[in-house]
PDB file of C-alpha atoms in Angstrom:
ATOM      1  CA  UNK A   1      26.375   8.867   5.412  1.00 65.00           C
ATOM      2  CA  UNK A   2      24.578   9.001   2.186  1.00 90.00           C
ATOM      3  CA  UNK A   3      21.473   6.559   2.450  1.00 98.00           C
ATOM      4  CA  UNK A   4      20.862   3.977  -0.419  1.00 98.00           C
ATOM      5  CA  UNK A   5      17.664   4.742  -2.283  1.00 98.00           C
ATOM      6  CA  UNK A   6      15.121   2.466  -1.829  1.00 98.00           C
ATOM      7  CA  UNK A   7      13.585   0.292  -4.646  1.00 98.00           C
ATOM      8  CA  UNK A   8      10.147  -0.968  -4.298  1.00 98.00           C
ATOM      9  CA  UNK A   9       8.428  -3.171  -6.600  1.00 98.00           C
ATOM     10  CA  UNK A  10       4.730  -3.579  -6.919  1.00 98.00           C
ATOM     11  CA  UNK A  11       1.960  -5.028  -8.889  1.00 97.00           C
ATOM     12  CA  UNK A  12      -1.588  -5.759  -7.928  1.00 97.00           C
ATOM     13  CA  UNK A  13      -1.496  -6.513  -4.065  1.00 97.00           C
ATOM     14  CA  UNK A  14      -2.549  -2.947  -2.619  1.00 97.00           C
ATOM     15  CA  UNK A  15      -3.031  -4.169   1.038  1.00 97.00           C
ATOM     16  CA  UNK A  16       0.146  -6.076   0.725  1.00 97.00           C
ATOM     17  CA  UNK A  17       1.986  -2.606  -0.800  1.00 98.00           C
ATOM     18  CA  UNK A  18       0.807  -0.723   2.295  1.00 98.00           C
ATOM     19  CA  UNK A  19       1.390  -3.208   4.707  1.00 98.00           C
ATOM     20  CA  UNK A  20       5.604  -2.795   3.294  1.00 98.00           C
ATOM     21  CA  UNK A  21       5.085   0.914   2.697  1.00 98.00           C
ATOM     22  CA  UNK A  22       3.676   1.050   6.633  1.00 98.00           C
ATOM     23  CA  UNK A  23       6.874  -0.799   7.814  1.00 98.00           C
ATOM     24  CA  UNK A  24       9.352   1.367   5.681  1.00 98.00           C
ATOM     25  CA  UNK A  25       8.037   4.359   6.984  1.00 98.00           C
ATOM     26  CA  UNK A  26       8.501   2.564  10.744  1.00 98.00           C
ATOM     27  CA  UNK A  27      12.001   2.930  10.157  1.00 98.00           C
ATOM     28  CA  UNK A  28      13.846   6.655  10.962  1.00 98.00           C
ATOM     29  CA  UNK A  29      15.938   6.397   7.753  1.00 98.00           C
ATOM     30  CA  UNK A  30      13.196   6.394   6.038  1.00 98.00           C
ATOM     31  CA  UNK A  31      12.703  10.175   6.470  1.00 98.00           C
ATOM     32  CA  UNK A  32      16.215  10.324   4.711  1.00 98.00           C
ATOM     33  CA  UNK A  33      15.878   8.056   1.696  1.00 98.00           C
ATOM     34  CA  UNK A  34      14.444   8.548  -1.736  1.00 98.00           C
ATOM     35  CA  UNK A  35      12.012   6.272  -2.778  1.00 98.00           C
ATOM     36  CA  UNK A  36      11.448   4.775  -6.524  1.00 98.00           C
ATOM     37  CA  UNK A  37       8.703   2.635  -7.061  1.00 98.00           C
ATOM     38  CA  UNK A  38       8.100   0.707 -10.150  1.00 98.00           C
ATOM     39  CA  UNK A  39       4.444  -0.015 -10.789  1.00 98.00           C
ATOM     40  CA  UNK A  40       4.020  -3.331 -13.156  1.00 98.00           C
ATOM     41  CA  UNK A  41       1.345  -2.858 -16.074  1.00 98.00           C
ATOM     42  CA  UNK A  42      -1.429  -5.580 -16.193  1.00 98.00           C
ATOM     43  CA  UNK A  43      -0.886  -8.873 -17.490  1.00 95.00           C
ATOM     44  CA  UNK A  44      -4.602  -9.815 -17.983  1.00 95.00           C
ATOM     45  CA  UNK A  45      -7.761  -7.251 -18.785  1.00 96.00           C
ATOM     46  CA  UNK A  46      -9.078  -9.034 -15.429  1.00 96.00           C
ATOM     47  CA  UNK A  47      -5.823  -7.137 -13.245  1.00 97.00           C
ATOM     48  CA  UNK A  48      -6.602  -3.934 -14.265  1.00 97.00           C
ATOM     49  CA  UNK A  49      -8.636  -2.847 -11.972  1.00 98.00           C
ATOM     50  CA  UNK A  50      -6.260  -4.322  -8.910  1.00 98.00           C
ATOM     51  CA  UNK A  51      -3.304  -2.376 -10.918  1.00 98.00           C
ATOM     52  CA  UNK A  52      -5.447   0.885 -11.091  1.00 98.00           C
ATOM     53  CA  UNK A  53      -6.092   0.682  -7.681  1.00 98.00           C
ATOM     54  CA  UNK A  54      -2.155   0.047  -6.716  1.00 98.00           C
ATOM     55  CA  UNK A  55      -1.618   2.693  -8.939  1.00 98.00           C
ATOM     56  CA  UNK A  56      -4.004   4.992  -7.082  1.00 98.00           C
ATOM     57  CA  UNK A  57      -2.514   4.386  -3.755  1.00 98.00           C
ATOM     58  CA  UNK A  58       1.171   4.763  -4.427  1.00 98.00           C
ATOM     59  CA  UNK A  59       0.477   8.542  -5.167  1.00 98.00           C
ATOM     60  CA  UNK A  60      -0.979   9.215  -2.076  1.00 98.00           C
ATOM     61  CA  UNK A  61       2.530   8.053  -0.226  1.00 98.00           C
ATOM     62  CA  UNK A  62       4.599  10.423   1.698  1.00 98.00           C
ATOM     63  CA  UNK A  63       6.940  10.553   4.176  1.00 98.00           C
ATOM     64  CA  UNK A  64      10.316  10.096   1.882  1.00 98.00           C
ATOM     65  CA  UNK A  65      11.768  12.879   0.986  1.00 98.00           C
ATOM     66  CA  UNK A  66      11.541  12.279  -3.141  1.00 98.00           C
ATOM     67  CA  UNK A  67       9.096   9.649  -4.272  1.00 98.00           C
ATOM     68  CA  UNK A  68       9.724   8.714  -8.049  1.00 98.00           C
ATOM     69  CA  UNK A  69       7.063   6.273  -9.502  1.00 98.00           C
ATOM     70  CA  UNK A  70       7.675   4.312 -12.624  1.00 98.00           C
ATOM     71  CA  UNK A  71       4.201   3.170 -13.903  1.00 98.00           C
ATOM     72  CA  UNK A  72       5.203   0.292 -16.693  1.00 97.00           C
ATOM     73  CA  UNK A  73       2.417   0.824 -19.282  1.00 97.00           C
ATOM     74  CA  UNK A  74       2.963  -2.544 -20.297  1.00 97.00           C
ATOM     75  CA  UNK A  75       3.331  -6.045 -18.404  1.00 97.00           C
ATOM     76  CA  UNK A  76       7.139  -6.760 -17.967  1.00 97.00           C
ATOM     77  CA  UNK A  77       6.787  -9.691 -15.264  1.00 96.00           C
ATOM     78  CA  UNK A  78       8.138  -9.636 -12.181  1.00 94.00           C
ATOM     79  CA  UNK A  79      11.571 -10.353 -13.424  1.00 96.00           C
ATOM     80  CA  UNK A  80      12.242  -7.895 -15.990  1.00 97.00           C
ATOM     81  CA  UNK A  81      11.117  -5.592 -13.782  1.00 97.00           C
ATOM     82  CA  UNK A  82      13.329  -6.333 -11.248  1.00 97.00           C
ATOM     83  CA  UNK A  83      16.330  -6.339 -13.722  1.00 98.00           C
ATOM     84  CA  UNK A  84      15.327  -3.336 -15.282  1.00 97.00           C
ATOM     85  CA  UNK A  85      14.721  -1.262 -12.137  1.00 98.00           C
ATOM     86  CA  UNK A  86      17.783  -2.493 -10.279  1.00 98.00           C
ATOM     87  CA  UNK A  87      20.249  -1.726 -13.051  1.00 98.00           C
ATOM     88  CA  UNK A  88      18.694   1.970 -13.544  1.00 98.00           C
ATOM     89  CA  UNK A  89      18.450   2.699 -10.159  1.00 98.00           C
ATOM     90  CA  UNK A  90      22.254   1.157  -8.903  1.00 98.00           C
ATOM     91  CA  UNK A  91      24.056   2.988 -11.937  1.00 98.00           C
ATOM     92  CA  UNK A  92      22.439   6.259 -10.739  1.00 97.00           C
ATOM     93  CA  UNK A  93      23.239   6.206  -7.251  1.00 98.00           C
ATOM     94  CA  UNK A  94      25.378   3.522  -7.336  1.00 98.00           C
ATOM     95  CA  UNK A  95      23.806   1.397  -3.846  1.00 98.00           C
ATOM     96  CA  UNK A  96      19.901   0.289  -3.948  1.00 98.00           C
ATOM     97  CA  UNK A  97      18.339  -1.418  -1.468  1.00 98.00           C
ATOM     98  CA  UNK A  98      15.289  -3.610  -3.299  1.00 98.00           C
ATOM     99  CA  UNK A  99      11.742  -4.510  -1.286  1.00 98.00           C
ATOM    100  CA  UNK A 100       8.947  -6.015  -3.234  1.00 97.00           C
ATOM    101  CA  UNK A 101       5.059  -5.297  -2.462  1.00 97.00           C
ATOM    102  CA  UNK A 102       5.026  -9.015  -0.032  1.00 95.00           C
ATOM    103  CA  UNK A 103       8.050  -7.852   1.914  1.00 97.00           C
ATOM    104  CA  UNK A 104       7.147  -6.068   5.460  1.00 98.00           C
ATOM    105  CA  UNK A 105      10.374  -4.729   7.040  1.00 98.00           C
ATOM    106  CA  UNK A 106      11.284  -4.213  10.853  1.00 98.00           C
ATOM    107  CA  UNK A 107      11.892  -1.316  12.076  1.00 98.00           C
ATOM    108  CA  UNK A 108      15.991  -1.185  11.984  1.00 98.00           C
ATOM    109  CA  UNK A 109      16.348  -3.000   8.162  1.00 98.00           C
ATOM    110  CA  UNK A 110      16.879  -0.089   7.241  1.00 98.00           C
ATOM    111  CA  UNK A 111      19.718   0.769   9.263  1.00 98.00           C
ATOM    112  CA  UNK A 112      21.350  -2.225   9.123  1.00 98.00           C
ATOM    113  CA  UNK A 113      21.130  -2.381   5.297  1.00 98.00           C
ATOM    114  CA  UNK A 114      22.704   1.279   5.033  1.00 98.00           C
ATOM    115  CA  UNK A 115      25.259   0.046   7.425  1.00 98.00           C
ATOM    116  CA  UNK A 116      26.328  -2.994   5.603  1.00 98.00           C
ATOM    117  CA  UNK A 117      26.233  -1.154   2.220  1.00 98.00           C
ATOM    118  CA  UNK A 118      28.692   1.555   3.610  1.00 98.00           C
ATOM    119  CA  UNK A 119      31.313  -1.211   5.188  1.00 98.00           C
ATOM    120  CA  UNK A 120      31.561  -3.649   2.340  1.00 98.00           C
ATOM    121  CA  UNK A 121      30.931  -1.321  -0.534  1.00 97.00           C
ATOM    122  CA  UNK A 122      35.206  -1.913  -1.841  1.00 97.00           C
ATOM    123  CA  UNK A 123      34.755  -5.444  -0.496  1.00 98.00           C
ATOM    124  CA  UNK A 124      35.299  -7.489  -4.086  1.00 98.00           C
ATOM    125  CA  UNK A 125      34.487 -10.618  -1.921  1.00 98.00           C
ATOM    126  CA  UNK A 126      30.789  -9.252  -1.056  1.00 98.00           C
ATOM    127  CA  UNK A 127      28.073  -8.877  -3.800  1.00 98.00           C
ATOM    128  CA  UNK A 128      24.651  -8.840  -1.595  1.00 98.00           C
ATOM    129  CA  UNK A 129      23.519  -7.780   1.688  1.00 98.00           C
ATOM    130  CA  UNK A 130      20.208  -9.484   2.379  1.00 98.00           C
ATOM    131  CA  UNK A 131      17.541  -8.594   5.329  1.00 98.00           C
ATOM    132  CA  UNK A 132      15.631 -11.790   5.694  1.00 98.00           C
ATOM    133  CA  UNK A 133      16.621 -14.892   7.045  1.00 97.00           C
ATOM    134  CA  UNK A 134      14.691 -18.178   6.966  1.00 95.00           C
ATOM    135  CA  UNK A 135      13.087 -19.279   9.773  1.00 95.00           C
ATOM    136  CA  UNK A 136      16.183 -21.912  10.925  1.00 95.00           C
ATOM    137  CA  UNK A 137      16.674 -23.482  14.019  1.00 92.00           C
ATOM    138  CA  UNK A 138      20.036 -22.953  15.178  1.00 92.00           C
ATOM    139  CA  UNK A 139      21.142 -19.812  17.101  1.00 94.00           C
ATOM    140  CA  UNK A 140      23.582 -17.809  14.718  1.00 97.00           C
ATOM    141  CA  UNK A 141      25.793 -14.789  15.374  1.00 97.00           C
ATOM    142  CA  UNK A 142      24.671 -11.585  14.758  1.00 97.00           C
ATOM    143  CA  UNK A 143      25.802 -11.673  10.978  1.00 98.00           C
ATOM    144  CA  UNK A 144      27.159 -13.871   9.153  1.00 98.00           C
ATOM    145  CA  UNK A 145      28.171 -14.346   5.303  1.00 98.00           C
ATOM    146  CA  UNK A 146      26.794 -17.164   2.568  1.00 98.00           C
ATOM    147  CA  UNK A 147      28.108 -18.037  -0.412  1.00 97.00           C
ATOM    148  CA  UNK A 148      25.833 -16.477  -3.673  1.00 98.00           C
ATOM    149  CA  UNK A 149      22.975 -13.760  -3.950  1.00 98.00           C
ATOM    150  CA  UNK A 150      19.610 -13.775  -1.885  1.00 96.00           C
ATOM    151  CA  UNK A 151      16.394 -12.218  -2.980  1.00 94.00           C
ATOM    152  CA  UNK A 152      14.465 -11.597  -0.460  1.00 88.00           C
ATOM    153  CA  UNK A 153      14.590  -7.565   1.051  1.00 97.00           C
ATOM    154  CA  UNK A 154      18.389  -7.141  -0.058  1.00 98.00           C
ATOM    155  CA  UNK A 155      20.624  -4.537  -1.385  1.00 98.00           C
ATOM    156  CA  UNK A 156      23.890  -4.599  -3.693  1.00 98.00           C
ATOM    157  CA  UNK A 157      26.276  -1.609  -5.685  1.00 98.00           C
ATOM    158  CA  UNK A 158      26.754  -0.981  -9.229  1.00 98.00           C
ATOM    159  CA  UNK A 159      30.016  -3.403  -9.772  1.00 98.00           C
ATOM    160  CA  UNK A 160      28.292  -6.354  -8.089  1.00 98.00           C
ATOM    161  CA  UNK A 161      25.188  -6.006 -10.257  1.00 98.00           C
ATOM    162  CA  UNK A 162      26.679  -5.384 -13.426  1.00 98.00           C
ATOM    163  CA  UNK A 163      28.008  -9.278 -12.436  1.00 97.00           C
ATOM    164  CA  UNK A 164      23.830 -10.345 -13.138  1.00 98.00           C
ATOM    165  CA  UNK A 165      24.053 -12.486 -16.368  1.00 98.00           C
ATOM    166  CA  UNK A 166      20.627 -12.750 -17.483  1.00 97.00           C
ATOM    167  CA  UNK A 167      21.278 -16.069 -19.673  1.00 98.00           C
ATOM    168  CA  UNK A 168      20.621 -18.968 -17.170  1.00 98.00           C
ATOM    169  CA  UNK A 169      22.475 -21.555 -19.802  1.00 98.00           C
ATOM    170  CA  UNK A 170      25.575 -19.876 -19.537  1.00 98.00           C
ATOM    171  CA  UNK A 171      25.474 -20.124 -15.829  1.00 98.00           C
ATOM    172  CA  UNK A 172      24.396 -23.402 -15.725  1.00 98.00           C
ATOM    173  CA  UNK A 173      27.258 -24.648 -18.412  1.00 98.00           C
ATOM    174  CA  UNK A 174      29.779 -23.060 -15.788  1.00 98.00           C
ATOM    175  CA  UNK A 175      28.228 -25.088 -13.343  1.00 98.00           C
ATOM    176  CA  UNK A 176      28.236 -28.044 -15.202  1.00 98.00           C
ATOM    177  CA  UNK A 177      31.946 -27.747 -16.459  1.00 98.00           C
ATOM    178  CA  UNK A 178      33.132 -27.090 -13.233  1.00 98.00           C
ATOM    179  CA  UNK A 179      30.896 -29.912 -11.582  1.00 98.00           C
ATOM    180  CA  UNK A 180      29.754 -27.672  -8.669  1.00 98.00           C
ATOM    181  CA  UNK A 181      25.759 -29.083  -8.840  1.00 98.00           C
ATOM    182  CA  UNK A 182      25.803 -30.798  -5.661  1.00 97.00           C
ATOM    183  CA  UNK A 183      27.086 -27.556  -3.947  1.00 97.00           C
ATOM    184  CA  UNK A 184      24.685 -25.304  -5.893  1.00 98.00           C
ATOM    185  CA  UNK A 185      22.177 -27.060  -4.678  1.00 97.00           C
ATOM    186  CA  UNK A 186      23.256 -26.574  -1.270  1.00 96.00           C
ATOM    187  CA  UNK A 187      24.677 -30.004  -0.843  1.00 96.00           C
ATOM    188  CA  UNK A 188      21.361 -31.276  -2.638  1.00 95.00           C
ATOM    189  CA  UNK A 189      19.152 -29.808  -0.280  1.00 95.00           C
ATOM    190  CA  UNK A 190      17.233 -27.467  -2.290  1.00 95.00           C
ATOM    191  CA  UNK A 191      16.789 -27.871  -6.389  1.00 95.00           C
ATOM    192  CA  UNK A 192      18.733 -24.813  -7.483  1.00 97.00           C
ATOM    193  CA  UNK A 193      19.900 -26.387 -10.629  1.00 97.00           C
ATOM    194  CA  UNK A 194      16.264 -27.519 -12.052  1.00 96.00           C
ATOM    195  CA  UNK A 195      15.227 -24.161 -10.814  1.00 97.00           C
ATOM    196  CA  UNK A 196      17.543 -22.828 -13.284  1.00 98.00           C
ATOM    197  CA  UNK A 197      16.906 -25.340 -15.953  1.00 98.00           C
ATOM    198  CA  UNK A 198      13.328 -24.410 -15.543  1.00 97.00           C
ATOM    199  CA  UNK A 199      14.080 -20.648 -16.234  1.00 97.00           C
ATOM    200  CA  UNK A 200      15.965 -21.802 -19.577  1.00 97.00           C
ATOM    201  CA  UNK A 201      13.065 -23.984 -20.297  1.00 97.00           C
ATOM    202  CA  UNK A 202      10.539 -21.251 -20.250  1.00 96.00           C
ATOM    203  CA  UNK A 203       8.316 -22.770 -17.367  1.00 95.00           C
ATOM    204  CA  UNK A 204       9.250 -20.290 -14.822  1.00 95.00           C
ATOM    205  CA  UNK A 205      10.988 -16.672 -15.243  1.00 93.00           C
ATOM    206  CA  UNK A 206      13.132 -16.552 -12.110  1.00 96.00           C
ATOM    207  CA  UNK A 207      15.442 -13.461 -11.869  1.00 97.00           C
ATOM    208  CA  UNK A 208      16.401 -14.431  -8.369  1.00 97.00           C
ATOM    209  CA  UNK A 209      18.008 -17.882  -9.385  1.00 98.00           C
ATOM    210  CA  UNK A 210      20.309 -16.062 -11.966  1.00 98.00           C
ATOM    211  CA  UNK A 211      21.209 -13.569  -9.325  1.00 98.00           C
ATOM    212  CA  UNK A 212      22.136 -16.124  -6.839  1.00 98.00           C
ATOM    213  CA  UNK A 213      24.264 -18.308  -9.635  1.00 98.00           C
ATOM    214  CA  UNK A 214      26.099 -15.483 -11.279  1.00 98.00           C
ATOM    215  CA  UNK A 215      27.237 -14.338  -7.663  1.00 98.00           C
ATOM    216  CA  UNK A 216      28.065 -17.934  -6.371  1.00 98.00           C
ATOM    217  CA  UNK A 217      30.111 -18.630  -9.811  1.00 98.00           C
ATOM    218  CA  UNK A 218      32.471 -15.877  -9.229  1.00 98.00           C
ATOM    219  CA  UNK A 219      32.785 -16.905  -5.525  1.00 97.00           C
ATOM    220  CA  UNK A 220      30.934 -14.531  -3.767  1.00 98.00           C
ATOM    221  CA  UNK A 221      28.974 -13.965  -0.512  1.00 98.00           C
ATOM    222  CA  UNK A 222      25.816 -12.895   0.822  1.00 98.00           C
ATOM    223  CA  UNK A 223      25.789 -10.842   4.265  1.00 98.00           C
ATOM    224  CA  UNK A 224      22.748 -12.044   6.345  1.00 98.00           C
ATOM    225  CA  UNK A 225      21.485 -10.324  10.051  1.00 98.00           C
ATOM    226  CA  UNK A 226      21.211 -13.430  12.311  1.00 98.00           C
ATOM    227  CA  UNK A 227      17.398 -12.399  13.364  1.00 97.00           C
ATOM    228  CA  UNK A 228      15.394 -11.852  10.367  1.00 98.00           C
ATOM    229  CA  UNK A 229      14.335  -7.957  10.108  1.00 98.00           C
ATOM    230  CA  UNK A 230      12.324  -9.014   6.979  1.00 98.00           C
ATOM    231  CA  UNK A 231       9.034 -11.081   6.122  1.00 96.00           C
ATOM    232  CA  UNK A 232       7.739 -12.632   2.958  1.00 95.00           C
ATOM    233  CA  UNK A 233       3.854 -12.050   3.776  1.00 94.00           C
ATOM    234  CA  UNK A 234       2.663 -13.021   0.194  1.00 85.00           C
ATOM    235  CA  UNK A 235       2.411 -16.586   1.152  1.00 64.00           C
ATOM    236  CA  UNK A 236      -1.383 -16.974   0.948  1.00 53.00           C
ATOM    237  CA  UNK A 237      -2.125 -17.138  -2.314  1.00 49.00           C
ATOM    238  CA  UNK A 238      -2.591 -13.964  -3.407  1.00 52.00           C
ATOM    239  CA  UNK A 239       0.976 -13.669  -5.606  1.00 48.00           C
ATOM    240  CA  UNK A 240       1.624 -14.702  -9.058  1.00 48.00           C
ATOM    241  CA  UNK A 241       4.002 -16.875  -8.012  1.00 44.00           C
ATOM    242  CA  UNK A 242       2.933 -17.891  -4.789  1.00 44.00           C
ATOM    243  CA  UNK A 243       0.546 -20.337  -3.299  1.00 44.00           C
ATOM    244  CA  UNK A 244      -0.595 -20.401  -0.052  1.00 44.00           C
ATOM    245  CA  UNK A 245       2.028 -21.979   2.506  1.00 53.00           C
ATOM    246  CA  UNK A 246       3.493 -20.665   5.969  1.00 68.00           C
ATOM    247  CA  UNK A 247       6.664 -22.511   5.955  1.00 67.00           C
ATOM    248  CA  UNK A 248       8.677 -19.634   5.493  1.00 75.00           C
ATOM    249  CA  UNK A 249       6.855 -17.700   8.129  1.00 86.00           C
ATOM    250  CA  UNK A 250       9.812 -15.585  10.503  1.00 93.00           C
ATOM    251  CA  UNK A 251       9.094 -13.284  13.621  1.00 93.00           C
ATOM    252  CA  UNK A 252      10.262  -9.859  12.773  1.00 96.00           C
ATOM    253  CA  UNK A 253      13.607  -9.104  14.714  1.00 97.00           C
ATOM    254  CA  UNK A 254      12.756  -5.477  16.572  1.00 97.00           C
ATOM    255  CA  UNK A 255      16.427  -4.350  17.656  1.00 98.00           C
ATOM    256  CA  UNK A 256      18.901  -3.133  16.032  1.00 98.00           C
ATOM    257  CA  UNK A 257      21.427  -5.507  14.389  1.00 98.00           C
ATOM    258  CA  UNK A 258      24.862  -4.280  14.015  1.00 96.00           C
ATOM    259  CA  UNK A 259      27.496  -4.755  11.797  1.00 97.00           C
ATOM    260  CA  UNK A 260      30.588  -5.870  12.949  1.00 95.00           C
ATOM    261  CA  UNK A 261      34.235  -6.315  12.098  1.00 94.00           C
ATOM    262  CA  UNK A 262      33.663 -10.356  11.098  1.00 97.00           C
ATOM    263  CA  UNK A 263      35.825 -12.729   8.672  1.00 97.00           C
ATOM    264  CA  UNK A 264      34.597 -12.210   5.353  1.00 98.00           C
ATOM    265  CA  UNK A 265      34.343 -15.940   4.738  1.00 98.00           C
ATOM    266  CA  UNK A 266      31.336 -18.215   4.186  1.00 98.00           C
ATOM    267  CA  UNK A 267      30.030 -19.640   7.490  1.00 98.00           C
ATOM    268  CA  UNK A 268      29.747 -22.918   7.756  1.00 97.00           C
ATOM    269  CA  UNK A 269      27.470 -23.079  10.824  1.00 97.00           C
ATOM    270  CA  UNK A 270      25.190 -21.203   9.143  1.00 98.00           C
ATOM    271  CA  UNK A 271      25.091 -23.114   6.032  1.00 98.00           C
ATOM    272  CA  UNK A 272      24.280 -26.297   7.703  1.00 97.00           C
ATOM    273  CA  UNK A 273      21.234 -24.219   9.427  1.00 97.00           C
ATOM    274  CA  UNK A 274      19.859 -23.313   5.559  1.00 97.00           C
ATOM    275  CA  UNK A 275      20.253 -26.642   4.492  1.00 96.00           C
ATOM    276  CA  UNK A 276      18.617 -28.247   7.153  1.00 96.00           C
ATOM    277  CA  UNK A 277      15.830 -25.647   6.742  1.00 95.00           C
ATOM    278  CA  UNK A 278      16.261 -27.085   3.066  1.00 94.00           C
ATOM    279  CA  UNK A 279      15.326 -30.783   3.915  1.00 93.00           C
ATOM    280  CA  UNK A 280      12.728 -29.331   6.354  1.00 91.00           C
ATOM    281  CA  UNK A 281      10.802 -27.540   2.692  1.00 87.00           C
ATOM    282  CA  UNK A 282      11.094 -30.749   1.112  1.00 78.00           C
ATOM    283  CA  UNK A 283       9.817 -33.006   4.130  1.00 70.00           C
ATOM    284  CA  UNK A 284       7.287 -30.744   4.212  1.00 44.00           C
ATOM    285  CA  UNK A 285       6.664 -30.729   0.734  1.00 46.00           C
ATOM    286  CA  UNK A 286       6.739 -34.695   0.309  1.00 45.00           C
ATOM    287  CA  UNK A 287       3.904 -34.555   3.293  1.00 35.00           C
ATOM    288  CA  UNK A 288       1.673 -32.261   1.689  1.00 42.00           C
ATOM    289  CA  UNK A 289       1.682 -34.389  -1.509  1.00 43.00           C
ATOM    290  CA  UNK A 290       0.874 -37.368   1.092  1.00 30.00           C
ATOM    291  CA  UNK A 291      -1.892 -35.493   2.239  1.00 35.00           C
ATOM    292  CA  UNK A 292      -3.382 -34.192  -0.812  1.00 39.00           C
ATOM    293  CA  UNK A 293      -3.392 -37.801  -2.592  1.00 35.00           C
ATOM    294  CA  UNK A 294      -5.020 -39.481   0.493  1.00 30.00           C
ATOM    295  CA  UNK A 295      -7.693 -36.768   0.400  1.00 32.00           C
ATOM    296  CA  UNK A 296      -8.721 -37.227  -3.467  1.00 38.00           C
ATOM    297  CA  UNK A 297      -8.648 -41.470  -1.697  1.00 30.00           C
ATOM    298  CA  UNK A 298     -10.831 -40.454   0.602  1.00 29.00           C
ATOM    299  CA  UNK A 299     -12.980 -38.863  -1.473  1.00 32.00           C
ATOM    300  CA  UNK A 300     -13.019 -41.309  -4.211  1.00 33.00           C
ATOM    301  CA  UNK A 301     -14.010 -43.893  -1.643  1.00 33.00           C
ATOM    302  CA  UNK A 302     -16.529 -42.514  -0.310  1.00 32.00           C
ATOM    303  CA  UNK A 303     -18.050 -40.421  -3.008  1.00 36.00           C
ATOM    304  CA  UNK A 304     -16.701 -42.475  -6.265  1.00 40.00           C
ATOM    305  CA  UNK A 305     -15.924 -39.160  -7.448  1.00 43.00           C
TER     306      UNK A 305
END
């Protein structure tokens, strides 16, 4: 079986980079798959010196068998990156599987991403294979398939991506026309559309929400693993885009997943599990504002400051 390269995408985090490097290297495919890494230029004189010493570090890796490093020698952002990167990388091999610098991988992602790129790779229905799962509560199988695109440690082919539309407003018309907001937004659990409204505004530059609506407008699906064998560890305030906040903390999954003969349709089951973990973020979110306004009360009274 011919492995899909591997896409990593880094920035300024260097003990973040080797943590995912570390847990790459963990798994045996790794021995077997090329390695591309695509090294962001700094956005701000004050990165340069975090960028340098990225930069530094990702020529000492081994263990791949090729190691190709991209060094951007400007800033691109995060997303155009990602888009860039991706849509070199899939037309060239024609499979990619996509880590950034905050995502640690267990020790069979690998093999389960190879294995789910190989058995759906003519399935029209199938656009994303996707190695982290949010810390639900419900017991689901061992894989299971969602409606749209996921972000976080995932893989696609060279048809499904050329499906990425990079203008958010012609997304959002569709969805608007069609009157699928409610259902975008997971049954209004999660704010997908102002997401997306957001990205056409300017005030955030979100690749991943365009992914995720040009797949679910064409009807497509997401293959998950039912244990998550991937962990978004840049949740402490050291991303651009990320404050500090351990609500979507998982336990890495350490056995192998396989993947099974299973009806290519969405799961319902486990869409009820995401939105629940949905209401759950905003709860949580609603609480935190709580928190933080009787603080500055607190202090006010006490202080008058």
């Amino acid at each position: 079986m011919s492995l899909a390269p591997i896409v990593l995408f880094c920035y300024n985090r260097t003990q973040h980079l080797q943590r995912v490097v570390n847990s790459l290297l963990a798994n045996v495919e790794a021995s077997s798959s090329n390695l591309i890494i695509y090294s962001d230029g700094a956005r701000q004189a004050k990165d340069e010196a975090s960028v340098n010493e990225v930069r530094a570090y990702i020529h000492q890796i081994s263990g791949f068998p090729s190691i190709r490093i991209v060094e951007q020698p400007i800033n691109l952002g995060l997303a155009e990156n990602v888009i860039r990167g991706v849509t070199e990388i899939v037309a060239q091999y024609g499979k990619v599987i996509v880590v950034e610098d905050d995502m640690e991988v267990a020790p069979y992602f690998l093999s389960f991403m190879n294995d789910a790129l190989v058995r759906y790779e003519n399935d029209d229905r199938v656009a994303c294979i996707c190695g982290y799962l949010y810390p639900v509560k419900k017991q689901l199988p061992d894989s299971f398939f969602i409606y749209g695109a996921d972000c976080g440690a995932w893989g696609t082919w060279n048809k499904q991506w050329q499906l990425f539309e990079p203008d958010g407003k012609k997304i959002l018309n569709i969805i608007l026309q069609n009157k699928w907001t409610w259902r975008f937004n997971f049954d209004g659990s999660y704010p997908y559309i102002k997401m997306l409204e957001d990205q056409i505004a300017g005030r955030n530059n979100s690749w991943a929400v365009r992914w995720y609506g040009a797949a679910f407008i064409k009807n497509k699906l997401t293959l998950y693993p039912g244990k998550s064998l991937a962990q978004d560890i840049g949740w402490d305030n050291s991303g651009v885009h990320c404050a500090s906040d351990d609500s979507h903390n998982v336990e890495l999954y350490l056995e192998r997943i396989s993947v099974n003969e299973i009806p290519v349709e969405h799961n319902k089951r486990a869409y009820l599990a995401f939105k629940e973990f949905f209401i759950s973020l905003n709860n949580w979110s609603r609480f935190k504002q709580i928190r933080k306004r009787f603080k500055r009360w607190v202090k006010y009274r006490f202080t008058g400051r």
